[in-house]
Short mmCIF file of C-alpha atoms in Angstrom, two decimals:
data_model
loop_
_atom_site.label_atom_id
_atom_site.label_comp_id
_atom_site.label_asym_id
_atom_site.label_seq_id
_atom_site.Cartn_x
_atom_site.Cartn_y
_atom_site.Cartn_z
CA UNK T 1 0.04 -0.06 -0.11
CA UNK T 2 1.35 3.56 -1.16
CA UNK T 3 2.46 6.12 1.71
CA UNK T 4 1.96 10.01 1.13
CA UNK T 5 2.88 12.91 3.07
CA UNK T 6 0.33 13.64 5.89
CA UNK T 7 -1.70 16.59 4.62
CA UNK T 8 -3.22 18.16 8.01
CA UNK T 9 -4.98 21.30 6.60
CA UNK T 10 -5.52 22.55 10.22
CA UNK T 11 -2.57 23.51 11.37
CA UNK T 12 -0.90 26.80 11.14
CA UNK T 13 2.03 28.61 10.09
CA UNK T 14 3.76 31.27 10.26
CA UNK T 15 5.20 32.83 6.94
CA UNK T 16 8.05 35.36 7.31
CA UNK T 17 7.02 38.68 4.53
CA UNK T 18 9.36 42.47 5.24
CA UNK T 19 6.40 44.32 2.97
CA UNK T 20 9.51 46.47 1.81
CA UNK T 21 11.15 43.52 0.52
CA UNK T 22 8.44 43.21 -1.94
CA UNK T 23 9.52 46.17 -3.70
CA UNK T 24 12.89 45.48 -5.39
CA UNK T 25 14.96 48.60 -6.98
CA UNK T 26 14.44 48.68 -11.17
CA UNK T 27 10.34 47.50 -11.31
CA UNK T 28 7.30 49.32 -11.82
CA UNK T 29 6.06 48.74 -8.19
CA UNK T 30 9.44 50.21 -6.88
CA UNK T 31 8.79 53.56 -8.68
CA UNK T 32 5.17 54.01 -8.51
CA UNK T 33 6.17 53.84 -4.61
CA UNK T 34 9.19 55.67 -4.15
CA UNK T 35 7.85 58.22 -6.78
CA UNK T 36 4.30 58.91 -4.50
CA UNK T 37 6.19 58.95 -1.15
CA UNK T 38 9.42 60.90 -1.54
CA UNK T 39 8.47 63.33 -4.91
CA UNK T 40 4.89 63.56 -5.24
CA UNK T 41 2.71 66.21 -3.17
CA UNK T 42 -1.03 64.85 -2.08
CA UNK T 43 -1.81 67.40 -0.18
CA UNK T 44 -4.72 68.77 -2.51
CA UNK T 45 -6.34 65.15 -1.38
CA UNK T 46 -7.08 65.76 2.00
CA UNK T 47 -9.30 68.76 1.23
CA UNK T 48 -12.34 65.77 1.31
CA UNK T 49 -11.81 64.63 4.14
CA UNK T 50 -13.74 66.11 7.17
CA UNK T 51 -12.78 63.25 10.00
CA UNK T 52 -9.95 65.74 12.06
CA UNK T 53 -11.25 65.26 15.11
CA UNK T 54 -14.00 62.72 14.91
CA UNK T 55 -14.78 59.87 12.76
CA UNK T 56 -13.29 56.88 11.14
CA UNK T 57 -9.38 56.89 10.15
CA UNK T 58 -9.98 57.34 6.10
CA UNK T 59 -7.42 55.07 3.80
CA UNK T 60 -3.79 57.30 3.20
CA UNK T 61 -5.21 58.61 -0.52
CA UNK T 62 -0.93 57.75 -1.57
CA UNK T 63 -2.38 54.17 -0.36
CA UNK T 64 -4.62 54.64 -2.52
CA UNK T 65 -3.22 56.21 -5.49
CA UNK T 66 -0.30 53.33 -5.53
CA UNK T 67 -3.19 50.27 -5.58
CA UNK T 68 -4.98 52.14 -8.64
CA UNK T 69 -2.07 53.31 -10.52
CA UNK T 70 0.31 49.49 -10.25
CA UNK T 71 -3.60 47.93 -11.05
CA UNK T 72 -3.97 50.33 -13.87
CA UNK T 73 -0.64 48.65 -15.17
CA UNK T 74 -1.61 45.13 -14.90
CA UNK T 75 -4.62 45.58 -16.72
CA UNK T 76 -6.86 45.84 -13.19
CA UNK T 77 -9.41 48.51 -14.70
CA UNK T 78 -12.52 47.57 -12.55
CA UNK T 79 -12.70 47.91 -8.49
CA UNK T 80 -13.87 44.82 -7.80
CA UNK T 81 -10.29 43.02 -8.91
CA UNK T 82 -8.69 45.89 -7.14
CA UNK T 83 -9.79 45.07 -4.27
CA UNK T 84 -9.49 40.75 -4.63
CA UNK T 85 -5.76 41.94 -5.42
CA UNK T 86 -5.05 43.82 -2.33
CA UNK T 87 -6.12 40.89 -0.19
CA UNK T 88 -4.31 38.04 -2.74
CA UNK T 89 -1.43 39.57 -4.15
CA UNK T 90 1.82 40.18 -2.20
CA UNK T 91 2.54 42.99 -4.38
CA UNK T 92 -0.15 45.13 -3.79
CA UNK T 93 -0.11 44.06 -0.16
CA UNK T 94 3.56 45.52 0.26
CA UNK T 95 2.08 49.20 -1.60
CA UNK T 96 -0.81 49.06 0.40
CA UNK T 97 1.11 48.22 3.34
CA UNK T 98 -1.36 45.53 4.65
CA UNK T 99 -4.43 47.65 4.19
CA UNK T 100 -6.77 45.92 1.76
CA UNK T 101 -9.03 49.09 1.33
CA UNK T 102 -12.86 47.71 -0.32
CA UNK T 103 -14.26 48.30 -4.30
CA UNK T 104 -16.50 51.02 -3.56
CA UNK T 105 -13.64 53.14 -1.50
CA UNK T 106 -11.44 52.49 -4.77
CA UNK T 107 -13.99 53.73 -7.01
CA UNK T 108 -14.96 56.14 -4.94
CA UNK T 109 -11.51 57.88 -4.88
CA UNK T 110 -11.22 56.91 -8.72
CA UNK T 111 -14.22 59.05 -9.89
CA UNK T 112 -13.58 61.48 -7.58
CA UNK T 113 -10.53 62.57 -8.76
CA UNK T 114 -10.71 66.62 -10.38
CA UNK T 115 -8.90 68.25 -12.98
CA UNK T 116 -6.43 69.93 -10.89
CA UNK T 117 -5.31 66.76 -9.18
CA UNK T 118 -4.28 64.58 -11.67
CA UNK T 119 -2.97 67.11 -14.25
CA UNK T 120 -0.13 67.86 -11.13
CA UNK T 121 0.55 64.63 -10.47
CA UNK T 122 1.17 63.93 -14.17
CA UNK T 123 3.04 67.28 -14.19
CA UNK T 124 5.15 66.32 -11.13
CA UNK T 125 6.09 63.09 -12.60
CA UNK T 126 6.75 64.89 -15.98
CA UNK T 127 9.45 66.93 -13.84
CA UNK T 128 10.73 63.79 -12.37
CA UNK T 129 11.34 62.72 -15.86
CA UNK T 130 13.28 66.03 -17.05
CA UNK T 131 15.30 66.17 -13.51
CA UNK T 132 16.29 61.93 -14.82
CA UNK T 133 17.57 63.19 -18.40
CA UNK T 134 14.19 61.37 -20.21
CA UNK T 135 13.46 64.33 -22.05
CA UNK T 136 15.19 65.04 -25.49
CA UNK T 137 13.22 68.10 -26.49
CA UNK T 138 13.89 68.09 -30.20
CA UNK T 139 11.05 66.22 -32.06
CA UNK T 140 7.15 65.73 -30.62
CA UNK T 141 5.07 63.33 -32.19
CA UNK T 142 1.25 63.61 -31.75
CA UNK T 143 -0.77 60.86 -32.33
CA UNK T 144 -4.89 59.45 -31.42
CA UNK T 145 -5.86 56.14 -30.67
CA UNK T 146 -9.63 54.93 -30.49
CA UNK T 147 -10.85 53.21 -27.06
CA UNK T 148 -14.74 51.94 -25.99
CA UNK T 149 -16.22 53.66 -23.07
CA UNK T 150 -18.51 52.72 -20.42
CA UNK T 151 -21.51 52.73 -22.85
CA UNK T 152 -23.11 50.41 -25.41
CA UNK T 153 -22.96 51.33 -29.15
CA UNK T 154 -26.39 50.07 -29.02
CA UNK T 155 -27.78 52.88 -27.54
CA UNK T 156 -26.79 55.80 -30.24
CA UNK T 157 -28.36 57.18 -32.80
CA UNK T 158 -30.07 60.20 -34.10
CA UNK T 159 -33.22 61.87 -32.12
CA UNK T 160 -35.74 60.88 -35.31
CA UNK T 161 -34.22 56.85 -34.59
CA UNK T 162 -34.27 57.03 -31.10
CA UNK T 163 -37.58 57.93 -30.78
CA UNK T 164 -38.81 54.90 -33.35
CA UNK T 165 -36.36 52.92 -30.81
CA UNK T 166 -38.97 54.31 -28.30
CA UNK T 167 -41.91 53.30 -30.43
CA UNK T 168 -40.73 50.00 -30.73
CA UNK T 169 -40.49 49.45 -26.99
CA UNK T 170 -44.28 50.61 -26.69
CA UNK T 171 -44.71 48.28 -28.60
CA UNK T 172 -43.66 46.03 -27.53
CA UNK T 173 -44.70 46.62 -23.76
CA UNK T 174 -48.43 46.41 -25.24
CA UNK T 175 -47.88 43.02 -26.71
CA UNK T 176 -46.60 41.22 -23.46
CA UNK T 177 -49.66 43.57 -21.55
CA UNK T 178 -51.41 41.64 -23.91
CA UNK T 179 -50.19 37.95 -23.49
CA UNK T 180 -50.34 39.18 -19.18
CA UNK T 181 -53.81 39.45 -19.32
CA UNK T 182 -54.44 37.04 -21.91
CA UNK T 183 -53.08 34.46 -19.31
CA UNK T 184 -54.49 36.04 -16.60
CA UNK T 185 -58.05 34.97 -17.61
CA UNK T 186 -56.51 31.22 -17.40
CA UNK T 187 -56.36 29.47 -13.77
CA UNK T 188 -53.03 29.83 -13.54
CA UNK T 189 -50.38 31.56 -14.88
CA UNK T 190 -46.44 30.26 -14.19
CA UNK T 191 -44.38 32.76 -15.96
CA UNK T 192 -46.00 35.74 -14.52
CA UNK T 193 -43.28 36.95 -12.42
CA UNK T 194 -40.60 36.61 -15.21
CA UNK T 195 -43.11 38.31 -17.67
CA UNK T 196 -44.01 41.22 -14.98
CA UNK T 197 -39.75 41.65 -15.01
CA UNK T 198 -39.59 41.70 -18.90
CA UNK T 199 -42.50 44.64 -19.28
CA UNK T 200 -40.57 46.53 -16.06
CA UNK T 201 -37.76 46.58 -17.88
CA UNK T 202 -39.22 47.83 -20.76
CA UNK T 203 -40.84 50.36 -20.07
CA UNK T 204 -37.60 51.87 -17.61
CA UNK T 205 -35.64 51.42 -21.19
CA UNK T 206 -38.38 53.44 -23.56
CA UNK T 207 -38.76 55.95 -19.91
CA UNK T 208 -35.10 56.11 -20.62
CA UNK T 209 -34.77 57.28 -24.28
CA UNK T 210 -38.12 59.81 -23.00
CA UNK T 211 -36.49 61.42 -20.93
CA UNK T 212 -33.06 62.33 -22.95
CA UNK T 213 -35.85 63.22 -25.80
CA UNK T 214 -36.53 65.52 -23.86
CA UNK T 215 -33.79 66.79 -21.27
CA UNK T 216 -30.83 67.07 -25.06
CA UNK T 217 -30.96 68.36 -28.34
CA UNK T 218 -29.54 66.92 -31.09
CA UNK T 219 -26.26 66.62 -31.11
CA UNK T 220 -24.46 68.96 -34.61
CA UNK T 221 -21.38 67.49 -35.94
CA UNK T 222 -19.04 69.70 -37.69
CA UNK T 223 -20.75 70.54 -41.38
CA UNK T 224 -23.58 71.53 -39.08
CA UNK T 225 -26.22 68.19 -39.61
CA UNK T 226 -27.29 65.72 -37.19
CA UNK T 227 -25.26 63.03 -35.59
CA UNK T 228 -25.83 60.43 -34.01
CA UNK T 229 -25.54 60.81 -29.75
CA UNK T 230 -25.50 58.28 -27.35
CA UNK T 231 -28.26 58.01 -24.14
CA UNK T 232 -25.55 56.20 -21.88
CA UNK T 233 -22.46 58.61 -22.26
CA UNK T 234 -23.61 61.41 -24.36
CA UNK T 235 -20.47 63.19 -24.82
CA UNK T 236 -18.80 59.49 -26.85
CA UNK T 237 -19.02 58.58 -30.07
CA UNK T 238 -19.31 55.83 -33.20
CA UNK T 239 -15.75 55.36 -34.10
CA UNK T 240 -14.45 53.06 -37.01
CA UNK T 241 -11.23 51.50 -35.80
CA UNK T 242 -9.27 48.10 -36.96
CA UNK T 243 -11.11 46.18 -34.23
CA UNK T 244 -14.10 47.73 -35.65
CA UNK T 245 -16.85 49.79 -34.44
CA UNK T 246 -16.84 51.74 -31.11
CA UNK T 247 -18.71 53.88 -28.95
CA UNK T 248 -16.41 55.60 -27.15
CA UNK T 249 -13.05 57.93 -27.39
CA UNK T 250 -10.46 59.40 -29.39
CA UNK T 251 -7.47 59.28 -27.38
CA UNK T 252 -4.82 61.56 -28.21
CA UNK T 253 -1.44 61.37 -26.97
CA UNK T 254 1.60 63.64 -27.30
CA UNK T 255 5.08 62.21 -26.85
CA UNK T 256 8.67 62.70 -26.78
CA UNK T 257 11.17 61.53 -28.89
CA UNK T 258 14.01 60.39 -26.42
CA UNK T 259 12.72 57.86 -23.79
CA UNK T 260 8.89 57.91 -26.12
CA UNK T 261 7.13 60.17 -22.53
CA UNK T 262 3.92 61.46 -23.28
CA UNK T 263 4.08 65.18 -22.59
CA UNK T 264 0.37 65.17 -23.08
CA UNK T 265 -2.93 63.44 -22.77
CA UNK T 266 -6.13 64.02 -23.40
CA UNK T 267 -9.46 63.40 -25.28
CA UNK T 268 -11.83 63.64 -27.56
CA UNK T 269 -15.31 62.34 -28.15
CA UNK T 270 -14.73 62.60 -31.84
CA UNK T 271 -13.59 59.63 -34.62
CA UNK T 272 -11.63 62.54 -36.48
CA UNK T 273 -7.75 63.76 -35.98
CA UNK T 274 -9.06 67.02 -37.79
CA UNK T 275 -9.14 69.98 -34.86
CA UNK T 276 -7.03 68.01 -32.41
CA UNK T 277 -4.12 69.96 -32.81
CA UNK T 278 -4.29 73.27 -31.11
CA UNK T 279 -5.85 71.60 -28.36
CA UNK T 280 -2.70 69.49 -27.61
CA UNK T 281 -0.30 72.03 -28.48
CA UNK T 282 -1.71 74.42 -26.25
CA UNK T 283 -1.87 71.58 -23.47
CA UNK T 284 1.85 70.34 -24.02
CA UNK T 285 2.84 74.20 -23.78
CA UNK T 286 1.02 74.27 -20.57
CA UNK T 287 2.82 71.42 -18.93
CA UNK T 288 6.26 71.84 -20.03
CA UNK T 289 5.33 75.57 -18.71
CA UNK T 290 5.00 74.18 -15.74
CA UNK T 291 8.38 72.09 -15.09
CA UNK T 292 10.12 75.07 -15.42
CA UNK T 293 10.88 75.41 -19.57
CA UNK T 294 10.22 78.81 -21.76
CA UNK T 295 8.57 78.52 -24.76
CA UNK T 296 9.01 75.12 -25.31
CA UNK T 297 7.76 75.08 -28.83
CA UNK T 298 8.69 77.14 -30.49
CA UNK T 299 10.66 76.21 -33.71
CA UNK T 300 9.79 72.64 -32.44
CA UNK T 301 9.30 69.74 -35.08
CA UNK T 302 6.04 68.05 -34.42
CA UNK T 303 5.26 65.24 -36.41
CA UNK T 304 1.57 63.81 -37.19
CA UNK T 305 0.14 61.00 -39.47
CA UNK T 306 -2.45 61.95 -42.20
CA UNK T 307 -5.65 62.12 -40.19
CA UNK T 308 -4.21 65.29 -38.71
CA UNK T 309 -3.80 67.04 -42.14
CA UNK T 310 -6.71 69.65 -42.07
CA UNK T 311 -6.83 73.60 -42.67
CA UNK T 312 -7.80 74.04 -39.03
CA UNK T 313 -4.42 71.87 -37.98
CA UNK T 314 -1.94 73.52 -40.11
CA UNK T 315 -2.99 77.28 -39.36
CA UNK T 316 -2.74 76.35 -35.58
CA UNK T 317 1.00 74.69 -36.02
CA UNK T 318 2.11 78.07 -38.32
CA UNK T 319 0.68 80.10 -34.76
CA UNK T 320 2.11 78.19 -32.10
CA UNK T 321 5.36 78.58 -34.36
CA UNK T 322 6.20 75.12 -34.58
CA UNK T 323 7.78 72.77 -37.26
CA UNK T 324 5.11 70.33 -38.14
CA UNK T 325 5.73 67.68 -40.73
CA UNK T 326 2.27 66.50 -41.74
CA UNK T 327 1.82 64.76 -44.89
CA UNK T 328 -2.00 64.67 -46.77
CA UNK T 329 -3.16 61.35 -47.39
CA UNK T 330 -1.50 60.56 -51.29
CA UNK T 331 1.55 62.04 -49.96
CA UNK T 332 3.33 58.07 -50.78
CA UNK T 333 1.72 58.18 -54.47
CA UNK T 334 4.31 60.80 -55.25
CA UNK T 335 7.41 59.60 -53.35
CA UNK T 336 9.12 58.01 -56.13
CA UNK T 337 10.34 55.29 -53.57
CA UNK T 338 6.47 53.72 -53.70
CA UNK T 339 6.57 54.08 -57.15
CA UNK T 340 6.69 51.06 -57.89
CA UNK T 341 5.05 49.89 -54.15
CA UNK T 342 1.55 47.72 -54.68
CA UNK T 343 -1.30 50.76 -53.08
CA UNK T 344 1.05 53.29 -52.88
CA UNK T 345 1.88 53.39 -57.32
CA UNK T 346 1.24 56.44 -57.72
CA UNK T 347 -1.99 56.03 -60.34
CA UNK T 348 -1.89 57.09 -64.25
CA UNK T 349 -4.46 59.97 -64.94
CA UNK T 350 -6.42 60.44 -67.78
CA UNK T 351 -4.32 62.73 -69.11
CA UNK T 352 -1.60 60.55 -68.86
CA UNK T 353 -3.65 57.44 -70.93
CA UNK T 354 -5.09 60.32 -73.28
CA UNK T 355 -1.15 61.49 -74.25
CA UNK T 356 0.22 57.98 -74.16
CA UNK T 357 -2.71 56.93 -76.96
CA UNK T 358 -2.67 60.42 -78.36
CA UNK T 359 -2.01 60.14 -82.66
CA UNK T 360 0.59 62.39 -84.37
CA UNK T 361 0.22 66.15 -84.19
CA UNK T 362 -2.38 67.57 -86.50
CA UNK T 363 -0.51 71.26 -85.86
CA UNK T 364 2.32 72.73 -85.04
CA UNK T 365 3.62 74.20 -81.35
CA UNK T 366 5.70 76.17 -80.31
CA UNK T 367 7.93 72.82 -79.46
CA UNK T 368 8.33 73.25 -83.82
CA UNK T 369 9.57 76.36 -84.18
CA UNK T 370 13.31 76.67 -83.50
CA UNK T 371 15.64 79.60 -81.97
CA UNK T 372 18.98 81.02 -83.68
CA UNK T 373 20.66 82.41 -81.33
CA UNK T 374 22.96 84.31 -83.93
CA UNK T 375 19.91 86.02 -85.80
CA UNK T 376 18.26 86.11 -82.77
CA UNK T 377 15.30 85.26 -84.08
CA UNK T 378 12.53 81.89 -84.57
CA UNK T 379 13.14 79.40 -87.42
CA UNK T 380 9.51 78.46 -88.86
CA UNK T 381 9.28 74.54 -89.67
CA UNK T 382 9.42 75.79 -93.98
CA UNK T 383 13.30 77.93 -92.58
CA UNK T 384 11.34 81.32 -92.50
CA UNK T 385 12.63 83.87 -90.68
CA UNK T 386 10.25 85.59 -88.04
CA UNK T 387 10.49 88.92 -86.94
CA UNK T 388 9.73 90.20 -82.96
CA UNK T 389 6.21 91.00 -82.73
CA UNK T 390 6.12 92.18 -79.13
CA UNK T 391 8.87 91.90 -76.69
CA UNK T 392 6.49 92.38 -73.52
CA UNK T 393 3.67 89.84 -74.52
CA UNK T 394 1.17 88.76 -71.90
CA UNK T 395 -0.91 86.03 -71.26
CA UNK T 396 -4.08 86.33 -69.26
CA UNK T 397 -2.77 84.02 -66.86
CA UNK T 398 0.34 86.49 -66.13
CA UNK T 399 2.73 84.42 -68.23
CA UNK T 400 5.04 86.52 -70.21
CA UNK T 401 7.20 86.11 -73.17
CA UNK T 402 8.35 87.24 -76.62
CA UNK T 403 5.77 86.79 -79.44
CA UNK T 404 7.47 86.79 -83.21
CA UNK T 405 5.33 86.50 -86.40
CA UNK T 406 6.00 85.07 -89.23
CA UNK T 407 5.71 87.54 -92.95
CA UNK T 408 2.78 86.99 -94.73
CA UNK T 409 3.87 86.83 -98.04
CA UNK T 410 5.93 83.75 -96.72
CA UNK T 411 3.23 81.93 -95.06
CA UNK T 412 0.89 82.40 -98.14
CA UNK T 413 2.90 80.42 -100.38
CA UNK T 414 4.38 77.94 -97.94
CA UNK T 415 3.27 74.15 -98.82
CA UNK T 416 3.48 73.83 -94.29
CA UNK T 417 0.47 76.47 -94.65
CA UNK T 418 -2.39 73.52 -93.67
CA UNK T 419 -0.96 71.97 -90.55
CA UNK T 420 0.76 75.42 -89.17
CA UNK T 421 -2.21 77.91 -89.90
CA UNK T 422 -5.22 76.71 -88.08
CA UNK T 423 -7.44 79.31 -89.91
CA UNK T 424 -6.78 79.00 -93.95
CA UNK T 425 -8.58 81.77 -95.00
CA UNK T 426 -5.82 83.49 -92.01
CA UNK T 427 -3.95 86.79 -94.12
CA UNK T 428 -1.61 86.97 -91.49
CA UNK T 429 1.41 85.02 -90.73
CA UNK T 430 2.21 82.87 -88.32
CA UNK T 431 2.76 84.05 -84.78
CA UNK T 432 4.36 82.38 -82.30
CA UNK T 433 4.80 83.29 -78.27
CA UNK T 434 7.58 81.88 -76.57
CA UNK T 435 7.00 82.08 -72.81
CA UNK T 436 10.06 82.61 -69.70
CA UNK T 437 7.68 80.88 -67.39
CA UNK T 438 7.66 84.31 -65.05
CA UNK T 439 4.29 84.45 -63.87
CA UNK T 440 2.90 86.70 -61.02
CA UNK T 441 4.20 85.58 -57.34
CA UNK T 442 1.26 83.78 -55.83
CA UNK T 443 1.25 83.14 -52.52
CA UNK T 444 1.03 79.52 -51.91
CA UNK T 445 -2.35 78.14 -49.69
CA UNK T 446 -0.54 76.26 -46.18
CA UNK T 447 -1.32 73.29 -47.39
CA UNK T 448 0.44 73.28 -51.02
CA UNK T 449 3.44 74.25 -48.58
CA UNK T 450 2.97 71.57 -46.29
CA UNK T 451 2.81 68.69 -49.24
CA UNK T 452 6.25 70.83 -51.13
CA UNK T 453 7.45 70.62 -47.59
CA UNK T 454 7.02 66.65 -46.87
CA UNK T 455 7.99 65.80 -50.97
CA UNK T 456 11.37 66.95 -49.74
CA UNK T 457 13.82 64.31 -48.63
CA UNK T 458 14.13 65.95 -45.70
CA UNK T 459 10.70 65.58 -44.93
CA UNK T 460 10.63 62.47 -45.62
CA UNK T 461 13.49 61.97 -42.87
CA UNK T 462 11.59 63.43 -40.00
CA UNK T 463 8.33 62.45 -41.10
CA UNK T 464 9.67 58.73 -40.76
CA UNK T 465 10.48 59.08 -37.30
CA UNK T 466 7.12 59.36 -36.12
CA UNK T 467 6.10 55.89 -36.31
CA UNK T 468 9.41 54.94 -33.45
CA UNK T 469 7.55 57.59 -31.65
CA UNK T 470 4.66 57.48 -30.29
CA UNK T 471 3.31 54.34 -31.69
CA UNK T 472 5.46 52.32 -29.34
CA UNK T 473 3.56 54.10 -26.55
CA UNK T 474 -0.07 53.31 -27.91
CA UNK T 475 1.35 49.69 -27.71
CA UNK T 476 2.43 50.20 -24.55
CA UNK T 477 -0.65 50.82 -23.03
CA UNK T 478 -2.42 48.82 -24.77
CA UNK T 479 -1.26 45.81 -25.77
CA UNK T 480 1.30 45.50 -23.34
CA UNK T 481 -0.65 47.42 -20.40
CA UNK T 482 -4.23 46.38 -21.81
CA UNK T 483 -5.12 49.46 -20.59
CA UNK T 484 -7.31 48.98 -23.55
CA UNK T 485 -11.18 50.63 -22.28
CA UNK T 486 -12.31 53.41 -20.27
CA UNK T 487 -14.58 52.72 -17.20
CA UNK T 488 -15.96 56.27 -16.43
CA UNK T 489 -18.45 58.17 -18.76
CA UNK T 490 -18.31 61.84 -19.59
CA UNK T 491 -15.96 63.27 -21.61
CA UNK T 492 -14.13 65.00 -18.08
CA UNK T 493 -13.91 61.77 -16.58
CA UNK T 494 -12.74 59.92 -19.01
CA UNK T 495 -9.81 62.47 -20.09
CA UNK T 496 -8.51 62.14 -16.72
CA UNK T 497 -8.26 58.34 -16.88
CA UNK T 498 -6.49 58.76 -19.59
CA UNK T 499 -4.19 60.85 -17.60
CA UNK T 500 -3.43 58.46 -15.16
CA UNK T 501 -2.82 55.66 -18.02
CA UNK T 502 -0.09 57.76 -19.38
CA UNK T 503 0.69 58.24 -16.30
CA UNK T 504 1.26 54.55 -15.27
CA UNK T 505 3.50 54.69 -18.69
CA UNK T 506 5.66 57.75 -18.15
CA UNK T 507 6.38 56.07 -14.69
CA UNK T 508 7.29 52.65 -16.32
CA UNK T 509 9.89 55.19 -18.52
CA UNK T 510 10.84 56.07 -14.96
CA UNK T 511 11.35 52.81 -13.94
CA UNK T 512 14.05 51.19 -16.52
CA UNK T 513 15.74 54.69 -17.64
CA UNK T 514 15.84 57.03 -14.62
CA UNK T 515 19.13 56.31 -13.05
CA UNK T 516 17.22 56.66 -9.91
CA UNK T 517 15.15 54.77 -10.03
CA UNK T 518 15.73 51.66 -12.05
CA UNK T 519 18.82 50.91 -9.56
CA UNK T 520 19.27 51.07 -5.74
CA UNK T 521 20.67 54.48 -5.03
#
């Protein structure tokens, strides 16, 4: 008969544990703990507590902030899993100093954060990044990430669509009530309770839509037409992404080139990037000025993808005095490096096709006339010398040049007259204007200037850096940290949560690259 080691689940065991030793230098949890304890001022959080003389002791905001930030870094975005982690995970226990805050405390702490508090936390970490030499300040890159919010896209629609949905719910309620009345006439109704719950649920949804329609005006888009509203979160919007259509926000981030530190983060309830540049530049400038930099955007290189190529964004860059590199959607078609590359191949226009398939010329063009430098005149295809008709010839388009004309007797007896003179009845000689290409200088539009700038070798080189600056940030936030959706509602609250996501990213940069935090001091 086999023998096994005895198991006694009633026995007690003493597990020696030092919370301080769980926070190892070079780890993210160590950076979070050290920054909050030694470098960050959380005195603004004290105003919410009124238990100086009486009442139960509260959890220290430092403890709650450590738990929330570390939970976000592990992809734990909801309060109940955070509560469970504080009871089961040794690293959470160390950060919470053995405390076990419940989910309502954690949820209330997150949702009650104010803008000034979160911005202060963000800029304080940004200051640490500057002091540790993590900000290069030579090239900033901007991009957006579309994330779903705490709202269902099924509750979106224009006002007339929502009204139809309400009417459909009311019809279902009438049908359910009719079924209930029919069942009441019978001896028993085993499903009566379930049917009543269904009716109440449908009525709740109908009342919810009616209240929304009565209290809100139709949401207007940029063109002035009505766009879809969302009942649960009116500030959010339906947006197309590579992961499908989501109901959420467009989260933007301005990133520094050196170690991909986020300089400013802000969300917009619009899937388009066409109007975000001004706000992002202003936010970036305010954050950098708060850490002691003067005129931080003056002549600063800013790169962004094609979604930001709009008149409004380019004007914002010009007003801010930045050196922007923002390509239009067809810039790769003009790039000679992609001439033979599949989808980026430059399409052949109809004019080019016609030129390729053109028949022999019916009439002589100015290119068929030869200029003789010794005689300083034109020689026609028949060999006749032409005289200067006008030295200050100009076209309606503003181009200037010299107009030559052949002698009328020579043209009248010329064998090539039918190919040279389009009007056979003309009694004058053929006229040919040689334009010098000069035309009145017109100021090019800001979009044309940007196209020319991007098409230069320097422009393509500067823009190519964007991919390695900003895309790794979104990959880290969404894939590595799994902060891939928002748990709050309303643009103001979601904006603060997005800043916390980027704050976690920046603390990760401190943990890996800052000399004072990447190893024991």
